[in-house]
GROMACS .gro file of C-alpha atoms in nm:
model
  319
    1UNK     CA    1  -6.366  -0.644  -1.425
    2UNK     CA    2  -6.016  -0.572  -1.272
    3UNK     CA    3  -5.914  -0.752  -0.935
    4UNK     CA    4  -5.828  -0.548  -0.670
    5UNK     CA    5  -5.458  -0.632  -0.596
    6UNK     CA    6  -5.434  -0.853  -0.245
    7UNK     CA    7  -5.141  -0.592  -0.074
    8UNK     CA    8  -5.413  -0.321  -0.127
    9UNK     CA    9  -5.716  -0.481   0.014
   10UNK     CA   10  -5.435  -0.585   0.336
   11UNK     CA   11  -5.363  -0.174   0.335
   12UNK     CA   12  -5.701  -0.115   0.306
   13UNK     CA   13  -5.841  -0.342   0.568
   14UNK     CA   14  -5.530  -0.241   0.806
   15UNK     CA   15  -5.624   0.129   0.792
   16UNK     CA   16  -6.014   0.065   0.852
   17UNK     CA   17  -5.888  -0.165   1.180
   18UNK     CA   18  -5.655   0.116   1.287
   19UNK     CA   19  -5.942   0.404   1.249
   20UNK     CA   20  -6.209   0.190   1.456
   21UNK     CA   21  -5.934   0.183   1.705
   22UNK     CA   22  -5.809   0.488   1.744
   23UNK     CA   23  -6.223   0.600   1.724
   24UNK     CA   24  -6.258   0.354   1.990
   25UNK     CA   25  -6.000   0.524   2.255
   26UNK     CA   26  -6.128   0.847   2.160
   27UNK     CA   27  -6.424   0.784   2.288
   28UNK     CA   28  -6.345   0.633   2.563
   29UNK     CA   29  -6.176   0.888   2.666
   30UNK     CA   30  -6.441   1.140   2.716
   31UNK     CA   31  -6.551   1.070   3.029
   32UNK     CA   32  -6.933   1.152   2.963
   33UNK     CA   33  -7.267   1.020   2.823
   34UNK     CA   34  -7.396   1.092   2.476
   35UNK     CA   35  -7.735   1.236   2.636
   36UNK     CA   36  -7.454   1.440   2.901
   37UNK     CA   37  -7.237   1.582   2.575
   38UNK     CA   38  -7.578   1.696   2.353
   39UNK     CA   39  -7.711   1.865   2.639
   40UNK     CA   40  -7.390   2.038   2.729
   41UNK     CA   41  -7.347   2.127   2.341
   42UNK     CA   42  -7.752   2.273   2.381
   43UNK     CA   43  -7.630   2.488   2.667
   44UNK     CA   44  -7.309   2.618   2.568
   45UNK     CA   45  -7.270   2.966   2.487
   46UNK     CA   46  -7.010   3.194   2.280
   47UNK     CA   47  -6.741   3.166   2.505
   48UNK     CA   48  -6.752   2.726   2.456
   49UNK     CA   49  -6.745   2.791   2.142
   50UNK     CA   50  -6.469   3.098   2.107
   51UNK     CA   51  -6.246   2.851   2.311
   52UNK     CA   52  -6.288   2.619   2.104
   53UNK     CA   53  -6.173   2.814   1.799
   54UNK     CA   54  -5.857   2.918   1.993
   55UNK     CA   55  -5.748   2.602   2.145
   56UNK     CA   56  -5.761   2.484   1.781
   57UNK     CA   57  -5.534   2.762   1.676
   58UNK     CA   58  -5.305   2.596   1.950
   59UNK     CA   59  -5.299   2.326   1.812
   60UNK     CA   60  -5.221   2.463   1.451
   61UNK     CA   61  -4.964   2.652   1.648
   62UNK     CA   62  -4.808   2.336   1.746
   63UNK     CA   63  -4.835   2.161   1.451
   64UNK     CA   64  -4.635   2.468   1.254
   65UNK     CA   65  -4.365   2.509   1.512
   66UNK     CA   66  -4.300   2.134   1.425
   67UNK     CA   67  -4.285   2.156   1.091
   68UNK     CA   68  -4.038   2.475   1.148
   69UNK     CA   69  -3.806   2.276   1.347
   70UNK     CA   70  -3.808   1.986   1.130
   71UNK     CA   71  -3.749   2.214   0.798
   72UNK     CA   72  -3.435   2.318   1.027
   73UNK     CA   73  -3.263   2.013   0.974
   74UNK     CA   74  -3.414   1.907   0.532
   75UNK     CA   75  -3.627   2.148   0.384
   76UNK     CA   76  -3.873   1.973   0.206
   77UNK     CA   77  -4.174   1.963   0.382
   78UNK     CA   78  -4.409   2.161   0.278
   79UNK     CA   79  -4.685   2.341   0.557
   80UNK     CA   80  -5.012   2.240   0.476
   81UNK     CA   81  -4.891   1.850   0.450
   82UNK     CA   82  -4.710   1.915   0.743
   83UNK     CA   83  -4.990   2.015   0.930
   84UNK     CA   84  -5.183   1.741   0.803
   85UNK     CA   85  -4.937   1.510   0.913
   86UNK     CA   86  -4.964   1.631   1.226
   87UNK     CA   87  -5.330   1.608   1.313
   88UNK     CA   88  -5.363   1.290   1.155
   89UNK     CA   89  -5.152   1.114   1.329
   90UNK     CA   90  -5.250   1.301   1.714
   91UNK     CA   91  -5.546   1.085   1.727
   92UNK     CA   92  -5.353   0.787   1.790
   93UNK     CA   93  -5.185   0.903   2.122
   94UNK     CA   94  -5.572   0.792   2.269
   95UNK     CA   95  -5.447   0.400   2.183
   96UNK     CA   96  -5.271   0.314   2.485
   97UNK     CA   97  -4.865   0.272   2.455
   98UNK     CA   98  -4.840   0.685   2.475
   99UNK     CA   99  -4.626   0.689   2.173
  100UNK     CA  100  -4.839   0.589   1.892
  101UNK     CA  101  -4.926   0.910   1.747
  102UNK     CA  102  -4.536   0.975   1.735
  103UNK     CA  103  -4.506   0.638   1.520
  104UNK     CA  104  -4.787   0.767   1.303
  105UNK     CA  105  -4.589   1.066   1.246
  106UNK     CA  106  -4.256   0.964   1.171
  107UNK     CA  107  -4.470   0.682   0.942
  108UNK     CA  108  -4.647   0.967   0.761
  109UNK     CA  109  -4.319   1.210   0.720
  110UNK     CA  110  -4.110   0.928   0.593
  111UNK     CA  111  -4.312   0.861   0.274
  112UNK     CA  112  -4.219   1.230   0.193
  113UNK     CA  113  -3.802   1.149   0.221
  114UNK     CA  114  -3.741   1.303   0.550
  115UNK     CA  115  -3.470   1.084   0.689
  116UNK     CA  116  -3.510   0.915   1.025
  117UNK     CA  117  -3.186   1.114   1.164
  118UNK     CA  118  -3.386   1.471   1.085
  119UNK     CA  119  -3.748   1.347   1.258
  120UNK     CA  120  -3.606   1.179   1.552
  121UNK     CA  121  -3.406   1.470   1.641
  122UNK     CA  122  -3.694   1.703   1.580
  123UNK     CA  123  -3.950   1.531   1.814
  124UNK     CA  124  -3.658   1.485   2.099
  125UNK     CA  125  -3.614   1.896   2.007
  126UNK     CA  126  -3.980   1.943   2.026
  127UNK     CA  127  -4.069   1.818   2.325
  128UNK     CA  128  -3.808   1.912   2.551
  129UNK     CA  129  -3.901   2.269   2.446
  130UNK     CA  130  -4.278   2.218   2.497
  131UNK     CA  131  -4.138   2.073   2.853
  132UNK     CA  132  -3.981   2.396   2.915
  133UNK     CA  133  -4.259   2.593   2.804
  134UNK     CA  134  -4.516   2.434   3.005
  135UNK     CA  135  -4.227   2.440   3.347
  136UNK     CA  136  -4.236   2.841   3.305
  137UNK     CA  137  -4.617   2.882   3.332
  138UNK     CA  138  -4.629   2.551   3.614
  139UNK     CA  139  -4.424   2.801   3.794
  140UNK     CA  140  -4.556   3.087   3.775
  141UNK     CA  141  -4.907   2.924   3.873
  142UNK     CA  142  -4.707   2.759   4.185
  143UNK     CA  143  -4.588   3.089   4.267
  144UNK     CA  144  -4.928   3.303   4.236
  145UNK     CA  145  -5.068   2.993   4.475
  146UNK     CA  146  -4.762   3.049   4.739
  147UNK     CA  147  -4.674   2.638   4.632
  148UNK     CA  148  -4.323   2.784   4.575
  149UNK     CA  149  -4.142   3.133   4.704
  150UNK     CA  150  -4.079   3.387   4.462
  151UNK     CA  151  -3.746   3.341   4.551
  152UNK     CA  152  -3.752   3.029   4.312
  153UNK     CA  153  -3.719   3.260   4.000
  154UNK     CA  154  -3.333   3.342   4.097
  155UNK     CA  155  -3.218   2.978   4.077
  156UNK     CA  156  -3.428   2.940   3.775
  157UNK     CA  157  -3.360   3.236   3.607
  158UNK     CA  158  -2.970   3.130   3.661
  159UNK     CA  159  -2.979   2.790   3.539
  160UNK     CA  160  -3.164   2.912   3.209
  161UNK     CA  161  -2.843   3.187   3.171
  162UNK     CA  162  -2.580   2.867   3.239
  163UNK     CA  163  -2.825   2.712   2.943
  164UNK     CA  164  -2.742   3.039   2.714
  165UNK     CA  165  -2.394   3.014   2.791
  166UNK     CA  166  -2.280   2.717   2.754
  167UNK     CA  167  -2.510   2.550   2.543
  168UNK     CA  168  -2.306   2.519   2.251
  169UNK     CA  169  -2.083   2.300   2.461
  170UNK     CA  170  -2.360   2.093   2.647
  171UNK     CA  171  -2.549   1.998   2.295
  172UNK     CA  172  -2.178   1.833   2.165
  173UNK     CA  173  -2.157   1.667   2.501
  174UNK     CA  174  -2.481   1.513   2.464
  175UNK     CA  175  -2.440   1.451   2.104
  176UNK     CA  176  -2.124   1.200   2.201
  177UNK     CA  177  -2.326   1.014   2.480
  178UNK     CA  178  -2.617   0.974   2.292
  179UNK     CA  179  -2.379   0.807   1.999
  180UNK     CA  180  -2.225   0.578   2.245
  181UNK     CA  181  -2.567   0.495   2.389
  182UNK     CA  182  -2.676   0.422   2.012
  183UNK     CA  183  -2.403   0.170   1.977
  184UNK     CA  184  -2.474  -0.037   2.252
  185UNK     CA  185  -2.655  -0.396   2.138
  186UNK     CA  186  -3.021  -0.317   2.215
  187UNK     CA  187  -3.033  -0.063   1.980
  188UNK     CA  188  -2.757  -0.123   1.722
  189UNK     CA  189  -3.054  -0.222   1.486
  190UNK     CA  190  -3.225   0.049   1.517
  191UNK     CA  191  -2.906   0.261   1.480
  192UNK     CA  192  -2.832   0.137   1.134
  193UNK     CA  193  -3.132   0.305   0.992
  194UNK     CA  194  -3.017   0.600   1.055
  195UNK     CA  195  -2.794   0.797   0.821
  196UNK     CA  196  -2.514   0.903   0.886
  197UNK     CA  197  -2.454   1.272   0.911
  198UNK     CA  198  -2.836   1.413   0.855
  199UNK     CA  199  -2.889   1.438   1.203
  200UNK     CA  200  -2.857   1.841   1.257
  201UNK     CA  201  -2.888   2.010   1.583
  202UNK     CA  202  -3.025   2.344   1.627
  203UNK     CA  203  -2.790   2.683   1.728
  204UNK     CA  204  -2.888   2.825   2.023
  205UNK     CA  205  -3.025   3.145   1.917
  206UNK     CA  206  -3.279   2.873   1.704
  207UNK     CA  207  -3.337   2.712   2.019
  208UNK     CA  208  -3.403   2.982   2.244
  209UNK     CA  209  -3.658   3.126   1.936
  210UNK     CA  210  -3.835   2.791   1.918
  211UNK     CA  211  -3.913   2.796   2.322
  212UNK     CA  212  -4.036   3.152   2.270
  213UNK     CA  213  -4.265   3.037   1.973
  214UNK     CA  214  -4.387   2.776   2.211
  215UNK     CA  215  -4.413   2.995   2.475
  216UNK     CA  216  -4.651   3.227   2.295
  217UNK     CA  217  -4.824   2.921   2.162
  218UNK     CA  218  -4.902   2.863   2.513
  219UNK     CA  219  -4.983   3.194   2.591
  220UNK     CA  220  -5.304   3.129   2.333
  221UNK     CA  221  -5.418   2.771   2.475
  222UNK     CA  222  -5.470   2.983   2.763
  223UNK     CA  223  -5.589   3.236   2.603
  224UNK     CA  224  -5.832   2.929   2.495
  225UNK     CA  225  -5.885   2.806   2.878
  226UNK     CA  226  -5.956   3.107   2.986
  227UNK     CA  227  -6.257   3.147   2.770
  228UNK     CA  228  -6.350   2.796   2.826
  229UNK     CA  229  -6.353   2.887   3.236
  230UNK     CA  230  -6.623   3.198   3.117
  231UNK     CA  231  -6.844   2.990   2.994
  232UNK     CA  232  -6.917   2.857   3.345
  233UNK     CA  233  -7.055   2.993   3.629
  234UNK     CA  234  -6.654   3.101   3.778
  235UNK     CA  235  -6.506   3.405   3.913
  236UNK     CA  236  -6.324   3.585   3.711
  237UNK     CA  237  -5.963   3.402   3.670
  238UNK     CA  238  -5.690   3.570   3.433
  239UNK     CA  239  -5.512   3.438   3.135
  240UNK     CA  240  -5.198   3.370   3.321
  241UNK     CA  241  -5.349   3.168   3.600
  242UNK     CA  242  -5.547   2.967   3.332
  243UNK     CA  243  -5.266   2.900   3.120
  244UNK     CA  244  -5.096   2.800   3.384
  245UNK     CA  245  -5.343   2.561   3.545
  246UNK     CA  246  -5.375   2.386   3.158
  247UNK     CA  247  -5.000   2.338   3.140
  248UNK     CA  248  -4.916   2.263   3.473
  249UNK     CA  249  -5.226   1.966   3.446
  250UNK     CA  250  -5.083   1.849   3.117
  251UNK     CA  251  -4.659   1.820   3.214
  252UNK     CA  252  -4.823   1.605   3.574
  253UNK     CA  253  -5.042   1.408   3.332
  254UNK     CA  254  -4.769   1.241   3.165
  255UNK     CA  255  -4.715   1.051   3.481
  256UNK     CA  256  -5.032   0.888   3.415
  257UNK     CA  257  -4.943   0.541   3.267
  258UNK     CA  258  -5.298   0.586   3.128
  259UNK     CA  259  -5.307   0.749   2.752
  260UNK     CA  260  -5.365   1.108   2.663
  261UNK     CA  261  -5.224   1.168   3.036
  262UNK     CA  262  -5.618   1.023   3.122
  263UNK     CA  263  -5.710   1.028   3.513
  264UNK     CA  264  -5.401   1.263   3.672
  265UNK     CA  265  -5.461   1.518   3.430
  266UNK     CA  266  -5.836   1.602   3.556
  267UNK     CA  267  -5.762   1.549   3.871
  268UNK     CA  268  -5.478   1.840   3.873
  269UNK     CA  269  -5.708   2.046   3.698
  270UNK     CA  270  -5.996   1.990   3.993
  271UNK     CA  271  -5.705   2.074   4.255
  272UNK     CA  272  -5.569   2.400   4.085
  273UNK     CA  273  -5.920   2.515   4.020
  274UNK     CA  274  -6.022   2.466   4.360
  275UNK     CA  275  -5.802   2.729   4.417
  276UNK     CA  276  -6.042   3.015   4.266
  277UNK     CA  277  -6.405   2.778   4.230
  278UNK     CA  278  -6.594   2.517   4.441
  279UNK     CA  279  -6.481   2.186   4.391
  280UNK     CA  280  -6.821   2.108   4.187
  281UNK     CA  281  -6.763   2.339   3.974
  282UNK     CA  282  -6.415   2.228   3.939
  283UNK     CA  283  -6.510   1.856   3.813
  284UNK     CA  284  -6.787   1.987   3.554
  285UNK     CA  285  -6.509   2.155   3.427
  286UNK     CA  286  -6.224   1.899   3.412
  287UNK     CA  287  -6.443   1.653   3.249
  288UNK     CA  288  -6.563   1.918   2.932
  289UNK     CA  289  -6.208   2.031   2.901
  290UNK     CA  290  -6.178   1.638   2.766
  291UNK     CA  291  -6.441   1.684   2.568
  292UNK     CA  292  -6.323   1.989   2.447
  293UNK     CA  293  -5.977   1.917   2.381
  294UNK     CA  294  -6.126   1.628   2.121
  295UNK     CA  295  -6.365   1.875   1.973
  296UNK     CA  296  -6.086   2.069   1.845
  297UNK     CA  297  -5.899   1.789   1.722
  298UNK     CA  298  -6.193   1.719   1.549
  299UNK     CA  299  -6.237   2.045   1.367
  300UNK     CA  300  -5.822   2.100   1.296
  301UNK     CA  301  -5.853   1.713   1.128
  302UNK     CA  302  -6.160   1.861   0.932
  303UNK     CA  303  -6.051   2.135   0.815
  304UNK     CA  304  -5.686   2.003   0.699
  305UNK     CA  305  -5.850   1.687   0.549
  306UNK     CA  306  -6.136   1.927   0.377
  307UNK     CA  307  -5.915   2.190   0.270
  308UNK     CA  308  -5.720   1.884   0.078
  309UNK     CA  309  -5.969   1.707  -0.026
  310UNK     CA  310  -6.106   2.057  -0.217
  311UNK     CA  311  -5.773   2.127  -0.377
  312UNK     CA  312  -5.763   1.756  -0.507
  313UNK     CA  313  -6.086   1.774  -0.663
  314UNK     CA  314  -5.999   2.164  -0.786
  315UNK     CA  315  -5.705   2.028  -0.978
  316UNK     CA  316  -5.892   1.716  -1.154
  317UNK     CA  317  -6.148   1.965  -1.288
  318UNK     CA  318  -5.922   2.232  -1.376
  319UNK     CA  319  -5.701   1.923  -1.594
   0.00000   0.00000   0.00000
Protein backbone atom coordinates (compact mmCIF):
# COMPACT_ATOMS: atom_id res chain seq x y z
CA UNK A 1 0.00 0.00 0.00
CA UNK A 2 1.39 3.44 -1.15
CA UNK A 3 1.81 6.33 1.51
CA UNK A 4 0.13 9.27 0.88
CA UNK A 5 2.91 11.93 0.47
CA UNK A 6 2.97 14.39 3.83
CA UNK A 7 2.78 17.97 1.49
CA UNK A 8 -0.51 16.42 0.15
CA UNK A 9 -2.24 15.37 3.27
CA UNK A 10 -0.96 19.38 4.57
CA UNK A 11 -2.90 20.56 1.07
CA UNK A 12 -5.49 18.41 1.77
CA UNK A 13 -6.17 19.16 5.37
CA UNK A 14 -5.56 23.08 4.54
CA UNK A 15 -8.36 23.08 1.94
CA UNK A 16 -10.93 21.06 4.24
CA UNK A 17 -10.01 23.94 7.16
CA UNK A 18 -10.49 26.70 4.59
CA UNK A 19 -14.05 25.20 3.25
CA UNK A 20 -15.46 24.79 6.97
CA UNK A 21 -14.52 28.37 7.19
CA UNK A 22 -15.61 29.99 4.50
CA UNK A 23 -19.08 27.53 5.12
CA UNK A 24 -18.93 28.93 8.48
CA UNK A 25 -19.22 32.85 7.46
CA UNK A 26 -21.64 31.95 4.95
CA UNK A 27 -23.84 31.02 7.21
CA UNK A 28 -23.51 33.35 9.44
CA UNK A 29 -24.25 35.64 7.29
CA UNK A 30 -27.81 34.89 6.59
CA UNK A 31 -29.41 36.51 9.09
CA UNK A 32 -32.29 33.84 9.59
CA UNK A 33 -33.27 30.49 11.22
CA UNK A 34 -33.20 27.15 9.46
CA UNK A 35 -37.06 26.62 10.42
CA UNK A 36 -37.38 30.74 9.04
CA UNK A 37 -35.41 29.80 5.50
CA UNK A 38 -37.55 26.23 4.83
CA UNK A 39 -40.64 27.95 5.42
CA UNK A 40 -39.79 30.91 3.27
CA UNK A 41 -38.46 28.33 0.51
CA UNK A 42 -42.31 26.47 1.12
CA UNK A 43 -43.89 29.81 0.37
CA UNK A 44 -42.03 31.23 -2.37
CA UNK A 45 -43.50 31.49 -5.64
CA UNK A 46 -42.20 31.88 -9.43
CA UNK A 47 -41.07 35.20 -9.15
CA UNK A 48 -38.34 33.94 -5.90
CA UNK A 49 -37.42 31.68 -7.97
CA UNK A 50 -37.18 33.64 -11.61
CA UNK A 51 -34.97 36.12 -9.54
CA UNK A 52 -33.06 33.83 -8.57
CA UNK A 53 -32.19 32.53 -12.03
CA UNK A 54 -31.39 36.13 -13.11
CA UNK A 55 -29.36 37.38 -10.32
CA UNK A 56 -27.28 34.27 -11.12
CA UNK A 57 -26.94 35.35 -14.69
CA UNK A 58 -25.46 38.55 -12.93
CA UNK A 59 -23.25 37.01 -11.51
CA UNK A 60 -22.07 34.95 -14.65
CA UNK A 61 -22.20 38.39 -16.15
CA UNK A 62 -19.63 39.50 -13.80
CA UNK A 63 -17.59 36.73 -13.77
CA UNK A 64 -17.23 36.99 -17.91
CA UNK A 65 -16.63 40.70 -18.01
CA UNK A 66 -13.61 39.72 -15.75
CA UNK A 67 -12.28 37.27 -17.61
CA UNK A 68 -12.69 39.80 -20.78
CA UNK A 69 -10.69 42.38 -19.14
CA UNK A 70 -8.10 40.15 -17.92
CA UNK A 71 -7.71 38.36 -21.56
CA UNK A 72 -7.06 42.23 -22.46
CA UNK A 73 -3.84 42.29 -21.00
CA UNK A 74 -2.49 37.76 -21.75
CA UNK A 75 -4.81 35.77 -23.54
CA UNK A 76 -4.76 32.59 -22.09
CA UNK A 77 -7.51 32.10 -20.00
CA UNK A 78 -9.90 30.24 -21.16
CA UNK A 79 -14.01 31.06 -20.13
CA UNK A 80 -15.37 28.26 -18.48
CA UNK A 81 -12.10 28.07 -16.03
CA UNK A 82 -12.41 31.55 -15.80
CA UNK A 83 -15.70 31.49 -14.58
CA UNK A 84 -14.91 28.84 -12.32
CA UNK A 85 -12.27 30.74 -10.91
CA UNK A 86 -14.43 33.22 -10.23
CA UNK A 87 -17.20 31.64 -8.22
CA UNK A 88 -14.90 29.63 -6.38
CA UNK A 89 -13.08 31.93 -4.95
CA UNK A 90 -16.43 34.65 -4.16
CA UNK A 91 -17.26 32.56 -1.26
CA UNK A 92 -14.40 33.67 0.63
CA UNK A 93 -15.26 37.47 0.70
CA UNK A 94 -17.88 36.06 3.78
CA UNK A 95 -14.34 35.41 5.94
CA UNK A 96 -13.82 38.66 7.42
CA UNK A 97 -10.62 40.81 6.03
CA UNK A 98 -12.98 41.88 2.81
CA UNK A 99 -10.30 40.85 0.48
CA UNK A 100 -10.05 37.20 0.70
CA UNK A 101 -11.98 36.15 -2.18
CA UNK A 102 -9.60 38.54 -4.25
CA UNK A 103 -6.53 36.43 -2.78
CA UNK A 104 -8.38 33.29 -3.77
CA UNK A 105 -8.55 34.60 -7.15
CA UNK A 106 -5.32 35.85 -8.00
CA UNK A 107 -4.21 32.26 -6.10
CA UNK A 108 -6.41 30.31 -8.53
CA UNK A 109 -5.40 32.44 -11.90
CA UNK A 110 -1.76 32.20 -11.11
CA UNK A 111 -1.49 28.38 -11.37
CA UNK A 112 -2.70 29.01 -15.01
CA UNK A 113 0.57 31.59 -15.85
CA UNK A 114 -1.25 34.80 -15.67
CA UNK A 115 1.38 37.11 -14.32
CA UNK A 116 0.75 39.15 -11.20
CA UNK A 117 1.27 42.56 -13.33
CA UNK A 118 -1.93 41.40 -15.74
CA UNK A 119 -4.41 40.32 -12.53
CA UNK A 120 -3.61 43.14 -10.32
CA UNK A 121 -4.30 45.58 -12.93
CA UNK A 122 -7.45 43.80 -13.95
CA UNK A 123 -9.14 43.73 -10.48
CA UNK A 124 -7.99 47.62 -9.84
CA UNK A 125 -9.75 47.94 -13.68
CA UNK A 126 -12.66 45.96 -12.54
CA UNK A 127 -13.74 47.49 -9.76
CA UNK A 128 -13.38 51.00 -10.40
CA UNK A 129 -15.73 50.28 -13.34
CA UNK A 130 -18.26 48.30 -11.25
CA UNK A 131 -17.86 51.64 -8.91
CA UNK A 132 -18.94 53.67 -11.74
CA UNK A 133 -21.60 51.49 -12.76
CA UNK A 134 -23.24 51.19 -9.54
CA UNK A 135 -22.65 55.60 -9.02
CA UNK A 136 -24.93 55.97 -12.33
CA UNK A 137 -27.93 53.94 -11.05
CA UNK A 138 -27.18 55.44 -7.04
CA UNK A 139 -27.97 58.53 -8.91
CA UNK A 140 -30.51 58.12 -10.72
CA UNK A 141 -32.38 56.45 -7.62
CA UNK A 142 -31.27 59.76 -5.57
CA UNK A 143 -32.73 61.73 -8.21
CA UNK A 144 -36.23 59.83 -8.73
CA UNK A 145 -36.33 60.26 -4.60
CA UNK A 146 -35.60 64.26 -4.92
CA UNK A 147 -32.11 63.20 -2.57
CA UNK A 148 -30.31 65.16 -5.33
CA UNK A 149 -31.64 67.90 -8.13
CA UNK A 150 -31.74 66.89 -11.55
CA UNK A 151 -29.50 69.50 -12.03
CA UNK A 152 -26.73 67.04 -10.74
CA UNK A 153 -26.61 65.25 -14.20
CA UNK A 154 -24.81 68.49 -15.85
CA UNK A 155 -21.76 68.36 -13.55
CA UNK A 156 -21.78 64.68 -13.92
CA UNK A 157 -22.39 64.35 -17.32
CA UNK A 158 -19.26 66.93 -17.72
CA UNK A 159 -16.82 65.29 -15.63
CA UNK A 160 -17.50 61.85 -17.48
CA UNK A 161 -16.74 64.01 -21.06
CA UNK A 162 -13.29 65.54 -19.23
CA UNK A 163 -12.88 61.47 -18.52
CA UNK A 164 -13.32 60.82 -22.52
CA UNK A 165 -11.06 63.47 -23.29
CA UNK A 166 -8.35 63.33 -21.58
CA UNK A 167 -8.11 59.99 -20.43
CA UNK A 168 -5.33 58.91 -22.39
CA UNK A 169 -3.32 61.47 -20.51
CA UNK A 170 -4.77 60.85 -16.92
CA UNK A 171 -4.10 56.80 -17.17
CA UNK A 172 -0.02 57.75 -17.94
CA UNK A 173 -0.24 60.16 -15.08
CA UNK A 174 -1.43 57.63 -12.80
CA UNK A 175 0.68 54.98 -14.24
CA UNK A 176 3.98 57.18 -13.01
CA UNK A 177 2.55 57.77 -9.42
CA UNK A 178 1.52 54.47 -8.90
CA UNK A 179 5.35 53.34 -9.95
CA UNK A 180 6.79 55.75 -7.54
CA UNK A 181 4.33 54.64 -4.87
CA UNK A 182 5.52 50.92 -5.73
CA UNK A 183 9.05 51.83 -4.97
CA UNK A 184 8.68 53.16 -1.74
CA UNK A 185 10.02 50.51 1.21
CA UNK A 186 6.68 49.03 2.38
CA UNK A 187 6.04 47.61 -0.71
CA UNK A 188 9.36 47.18 -2.57
CA UNK A 189 8.83 43.37 -1.80
CA UNK A 190 5.90 43.08 -3.11
CA UNK A 191 7.01 45.11 -6.19
CA UNK A 192 9.66 42.65 -7.19
CA UNK A 193 7.14 40.05 -8.05
CA UNK A 194 5.94 41.79 -10.49
CA UNK A 195 7.27 41.70 -14.03
CA UNK A 196 8.32 44.09 -15.62
CA UNK A 197 6.44 45.33 -18.62
CA UNK A 198 3.17 42.85 -18.53
CA UNK A 199 1.26 45.26 -16.82
CA UNK A 200 -1.14 46.62 -19.83
CA UNK A 201 -3.67 49.26 -19.44
CA UNK A 202 -6.78 49.39 -21.31
CA UNK A 203 -7.56 52.24 -24.37
CA UNK A 204 -10.28 54.19 -23.66
CA UNK A 205 -12.71 53.13 -26.16
CA UNK A 206 -12.01 49.44 -24.09
CA UNK A 207 -12.72 51.23 -21.08
CA UNK A 208 -15.69 53.07 -21.84
CA UNK A 209 -17.08 49.41 -23.48
CA UNK A 210 -16.25 47.57 -20.26
CA UNK A 211 -18.45 50.24 -18.03
CA UNK A 212 -21.21 49.74 -20.60
CA UNK A 213 -20.93 45.85 -20.27
CA UNK A 214 -21.19 46.47 -16.59
CA UNK A 215 -23.73 48.76 -16.92
CA UNK A 216 -26.04 46.35 -18.69
CA UNK A 217 -24.89 43.71 -16.29
CA UNK A 218 -26.50 45.84 -13.82
CA UNK A 219 -29.35 46.57 -15.71
CA UNK A 220 -30.16 42.51 -15.23
CA UNK A 221 -29.39 42.25 -11.29
CA UNK A 222 -32.19 44.56 -11.35
CA UNK A 223 -33.87 43.07 -13.65
CA UNK A 224 -33.30 40.19 -10.84
CA UNK A 225 -34.48 42.61 -7.80
CA UNK A 226 -37.20 43.57 -9.35
CA UNK A 227 -38.66 40.15 -9.57
CA UNK A 228 -37.45 39.37 -6.18
CA UNK A 229 -39.66 42.69 -4.88
CA UNK A 230 -42.91 40.71 -6.86
CA UNK A 231 -42.72 38.04 -4.98
CA UNK A 232 -43.85 40.07 -1.95
CA UNK A 233 -46.76 41.67 -1.09
CA UNK A 234 -45.21 45.45 -2.75
CA UNK A 235 -46.53 47.96 -5.03
CA UNK A 236 -45.52 47.84 -8.14
CA UNK A 237 -41.76 49.37 -8.29
CA UNK A 238 -39.89 49.50 -11.81
CA UNK A 239 -36.67 48.03 -12.92
CA UNK A 240 -34.83 51.24 -12.69
CA UNK A 241 -35.81 52.11 -9.16
CA UNK A 242 -34.91 48.47 -8.14
CA UNK A 243 -31.71 48.41 -9.74
CA UNK A 244 -30.99 51.29 -8.31
CA UNK A 245 -31.93 50.60 -4.71
CA UNK A 246 -29.56 47.09 -5.11
CA UNK A 247 -26.59 49.13 -6.26
CA UNK A 248 -26.90 52.07 -4.37
CA UNK A 249 -27.19 49.43 -0.98
CA UNK A 250 -24.17 47.54 -2.23
CA UNK A 251 -21.44 50.80 -3.16
CA UNK A 252 -22.75 52.20 0.92
CA UNK A 253 -22.14 48.63 2.12
CA UNK A 254 -18.57 48.68 1.56
CA UNK A 255 -18.33 51.10 4.38
CA UNK A 256 -19.31 48.37 6.55
CA UNK A 257 -16.03 47.12 8.21
CA UNK A 258 -18.21 43.98 8.55
CA UNK A 259 -17.73 41.31 5.46
CA UNK A 260 -19.91 40.94 2.43
CA UNK A 261 -20.78 44.79 3.25
CA UNK A 262 -23.01 42.80 6.32
CA UNK A 263 -25.26 45.28 8.55
CA UNK A 264 -25.14 48.82 6.30
CA UNK A 265 -26.10 47.06 3.35
CA UNK A 266 -29.72 45.91 4.75
CA UNK A 267 -30.15 48.70 6.42
CA UNK A 268 -29.92 50.97 3.06
CA UNK A 269 -32.03 48.61 1.47
CA UNK A 270 -34.89 49.04 4.47
CA UNK A 271 -34.42 52.99 3.97
CA UNK A 272 -34.73 53.10 0.07
CA UNK A 273 -37.60 50.69 0.20
CA UNK A 274 -39.38 52.61 2.64
CA UNK A 275 -39.65 54.87 0.01
CA UNK A 276 -42.41 52.78 -2.05
CA UNK A 277 -43.38 49.86 1.04
CA UNK A 278 -43.99 49.86 4.84
CA UNK A 279 -41.04 49.55 6.75
CA UNK A 280 -42.12 45.77 7.66
CA UNK A 281 -42.23 44.90 4.59
CA UNK A 282 -39.01 46.53 3.96
CA UNK A 283 -36.95 44.29 6.62
CA UNK A 284 -38.62 40.85 5.39
CA UNK A 285 -37.16 41.87 2.38
CA UNK A 286 -33.60 43.01 3.22
CA UNK A 287 -33.01 39.95 5.18
CA UNK A 288 -34.14 37.27 2.02
CA UNK A 289 -32.22 39.39 -0.38
CA UNK A 290 -29.12 37.80 1.92
CA UNK A 291 -30.43 34.76 1.60
CA UNK A 292 -30.94 35.10 -1.83
CA UNK A 293 -27.84 36.55 -2.92
CA UNK A 294 -26.11 33.11 -1.36
CA UNK A 295 -28.65 30.97 -3.09
CA UNK A 296 -27.34 32.03 -6.31
CA UNK A 297 -23.88 31.69 -5.44
CA UNK A 298 -24.82 28.44 -4.61
CA UNK A 299 -26.32 27.37 -7.88
CA UNK A 300 -23.48 29.44 -10.25
CA UNK A 301 -20.71 27.23 -7.93
CA UNK A 302 -22.94 24.13 -8.87
CA UNK A 303 -23.34 24.40 -12.00
CA UNK A 304 -19.55 25.47 -12.94
CA UNK A 305 -18.21 22.73 -10.57
CA UNK A 306 -20.93 20.10 -12.19
CA UNK A 307 -20.53 21.11 -15.62
CA UNK A 308 -16.57 20.23 -14.92
CA UNK A 309 -16.84 17.59 -13.09
CA UNK A 310 -19.11 15.93 -16.23
CA UNK A 311 -16.55 16.84 -18.84
CA UNK A 312 -13.76 15.21 -16.61
CA UNK A 313 -15.49 12.08 -16.28
CA UNK A 314 -16.71 12.38 -20.26
CA UNK A 315 -13.07 12.42 -21.27
CA UNK A 316 -11.81 9.35 -18.97
CA UNK A 317 -14.54 7.23 -20.58
CA UNK A 318 -14.20 8.41 -23.98
CA UNK A 319 -9.95 7.49 -23.47
Amino acid sequence: MRSVPVKKVLLLTLKALLAVLVLYYVIRSIPLEPAQVSNYLRHSGMYFYASLGVFTLFLVLQAAIWVTILNDGQRRLPYGLGLRIYINSQFAKYIPGGFWNYAGRVALTSREGVKLDVQMTTILYENVLIVLAALVYSLGLAISLHLLPAAVLLPVGLFLLLVYLYYEKGTAWLRRGSVRWMRMRPFRRFAERLSPGSAFHLSREKFFLYLAYFLGSHLVMGAAFWLLLRSFPTEEIGIGYAAGTFASSWLLGLLSPLPGGLGVREGFLVYFLSFRMDKETAVQISVIARLWNVMSEILFFALMNGVHILRKRMRLHGS
